[in-house]
Short mmCIF file of C-alpha atoms in Angstrom, two decimals:
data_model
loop_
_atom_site.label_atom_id
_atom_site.label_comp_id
_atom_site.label_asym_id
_atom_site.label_seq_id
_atom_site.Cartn_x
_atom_site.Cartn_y
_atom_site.Cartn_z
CA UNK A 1 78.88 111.91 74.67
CA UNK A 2 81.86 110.09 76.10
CA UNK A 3 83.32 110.68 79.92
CA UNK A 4 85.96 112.57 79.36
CA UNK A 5 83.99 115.07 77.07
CA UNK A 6 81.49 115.46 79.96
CA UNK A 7 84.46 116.15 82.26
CA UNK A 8 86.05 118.93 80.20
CA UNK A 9 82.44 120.51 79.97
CA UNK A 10 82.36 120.29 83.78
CA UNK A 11 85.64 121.76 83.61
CA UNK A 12 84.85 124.96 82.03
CA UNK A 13 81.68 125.29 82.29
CA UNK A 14 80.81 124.48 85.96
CA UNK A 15 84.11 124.81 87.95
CA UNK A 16 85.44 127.97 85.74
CA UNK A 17 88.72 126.73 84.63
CA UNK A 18 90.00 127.45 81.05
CA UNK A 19 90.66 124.24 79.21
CA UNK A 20 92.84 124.09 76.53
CA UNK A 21 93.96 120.98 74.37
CA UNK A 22 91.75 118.83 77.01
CA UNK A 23 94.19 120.03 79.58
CA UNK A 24 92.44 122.83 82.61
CA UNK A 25 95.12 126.16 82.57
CA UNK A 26 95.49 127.82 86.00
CA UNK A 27 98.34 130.70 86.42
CA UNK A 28 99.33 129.60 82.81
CA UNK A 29 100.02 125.89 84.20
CA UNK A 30 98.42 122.94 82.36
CA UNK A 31 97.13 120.57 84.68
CA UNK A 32 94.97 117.10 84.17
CA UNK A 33 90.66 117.12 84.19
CA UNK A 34 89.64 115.36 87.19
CA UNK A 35 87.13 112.12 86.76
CA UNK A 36 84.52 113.95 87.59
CA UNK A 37 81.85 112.19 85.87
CA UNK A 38 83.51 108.58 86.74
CA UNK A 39 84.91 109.40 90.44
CA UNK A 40 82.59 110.22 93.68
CA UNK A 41 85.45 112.05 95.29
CA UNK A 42 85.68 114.60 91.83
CA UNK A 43 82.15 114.78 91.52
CA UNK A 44 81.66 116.03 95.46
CA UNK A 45 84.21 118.85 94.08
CA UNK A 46 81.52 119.82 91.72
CA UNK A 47 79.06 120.01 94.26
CA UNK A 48 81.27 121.84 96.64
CA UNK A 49 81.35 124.84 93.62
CA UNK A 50 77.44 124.82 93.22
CA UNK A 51 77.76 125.77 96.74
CA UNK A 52 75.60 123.28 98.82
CA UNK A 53 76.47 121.37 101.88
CA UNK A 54 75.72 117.99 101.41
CA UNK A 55 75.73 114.65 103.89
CA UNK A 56 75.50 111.46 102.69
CA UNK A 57 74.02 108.27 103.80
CA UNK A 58 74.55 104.50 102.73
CA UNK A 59 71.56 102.62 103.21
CA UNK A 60 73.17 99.58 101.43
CA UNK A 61 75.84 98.42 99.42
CA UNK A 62 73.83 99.52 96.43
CA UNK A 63 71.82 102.72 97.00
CA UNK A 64 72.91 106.13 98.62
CA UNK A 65 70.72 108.73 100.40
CA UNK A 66 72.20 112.19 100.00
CA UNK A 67 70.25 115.30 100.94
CA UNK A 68 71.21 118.87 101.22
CA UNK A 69 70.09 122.12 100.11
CA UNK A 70 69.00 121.79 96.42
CA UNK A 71 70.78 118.38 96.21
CA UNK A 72 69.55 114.77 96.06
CA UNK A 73 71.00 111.69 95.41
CA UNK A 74 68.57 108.71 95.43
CA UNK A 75 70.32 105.57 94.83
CA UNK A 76 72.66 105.22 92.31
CA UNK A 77 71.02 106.63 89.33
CA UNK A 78 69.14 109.85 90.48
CA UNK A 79 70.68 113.47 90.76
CA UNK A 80 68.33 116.44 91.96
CA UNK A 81 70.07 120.20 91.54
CA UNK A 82 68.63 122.68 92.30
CA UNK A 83 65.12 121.27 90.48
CA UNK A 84 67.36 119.71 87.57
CA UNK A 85 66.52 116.07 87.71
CA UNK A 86 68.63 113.45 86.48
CA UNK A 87 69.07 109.69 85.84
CA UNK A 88 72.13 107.91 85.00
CA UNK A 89 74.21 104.87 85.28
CA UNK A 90 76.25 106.30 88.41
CA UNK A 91 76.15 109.12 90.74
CA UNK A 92 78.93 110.75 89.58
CA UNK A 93 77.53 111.25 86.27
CA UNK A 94 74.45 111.78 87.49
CA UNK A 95 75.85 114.99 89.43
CA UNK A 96 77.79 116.48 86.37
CA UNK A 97 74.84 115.94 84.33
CA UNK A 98 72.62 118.17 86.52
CA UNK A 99 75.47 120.43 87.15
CA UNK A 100 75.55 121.04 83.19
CA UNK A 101 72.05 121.62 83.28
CA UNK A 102 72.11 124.13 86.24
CA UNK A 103 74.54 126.54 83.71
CA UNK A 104 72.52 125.68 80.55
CA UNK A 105 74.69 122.96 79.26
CA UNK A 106 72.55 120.28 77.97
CA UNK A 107 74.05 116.69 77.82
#
């Protein structure tokens, strides 16, 4: 499954906005899916609507400590929500990939 697939399933499926010809509709106004699968800064959005504070640490140009609540990053690849585990080429990913999970949404 390609990005931008993932990131209209996060779309509608996680953050609750009706998508429509791969386009989110709010108030009846089309508006553009956020990266969330490719960009950190979209993907802490997602884990702002799961509801969990989060912190997060660099320990080194490579790996990133995050810890809060039910989330976990471990380095780049690992994602823990709320007991859904998951590995993946990047942390974004990673976190729409367990968000998916956490509604049922396998990927």
């Amino acid at each position: 499954m390609d990005n931008r697939t993932i990131d209209r399933l996060v779309a509608e499926k996680v953050m609750g906005f009706e998508v429509r010809n791969g386009q989110r509709v709010e108030d009846g106004k089309r508006f553009g899916i956020p990266s969330y699968s490719q960009k950190i800064k979209d993907a802490w959005d997602v884990v702002e609507k799961i509801g969990i504070d989060f912190t997060m640490n660099t320990v080194n140009e490579h790996d990133i400590h995050v810890r809060a609540g039910e989330l976990e990053l471990i380095g780049q690849y690992h994602c823990n929500i709320n007991g859904f585990h998951v590995y993946d080429k990047s942390a974004p990913l990673a976190i729409c990939k367990a968000a998916l999970k956490t509604v049922g949404v396998e990927v």
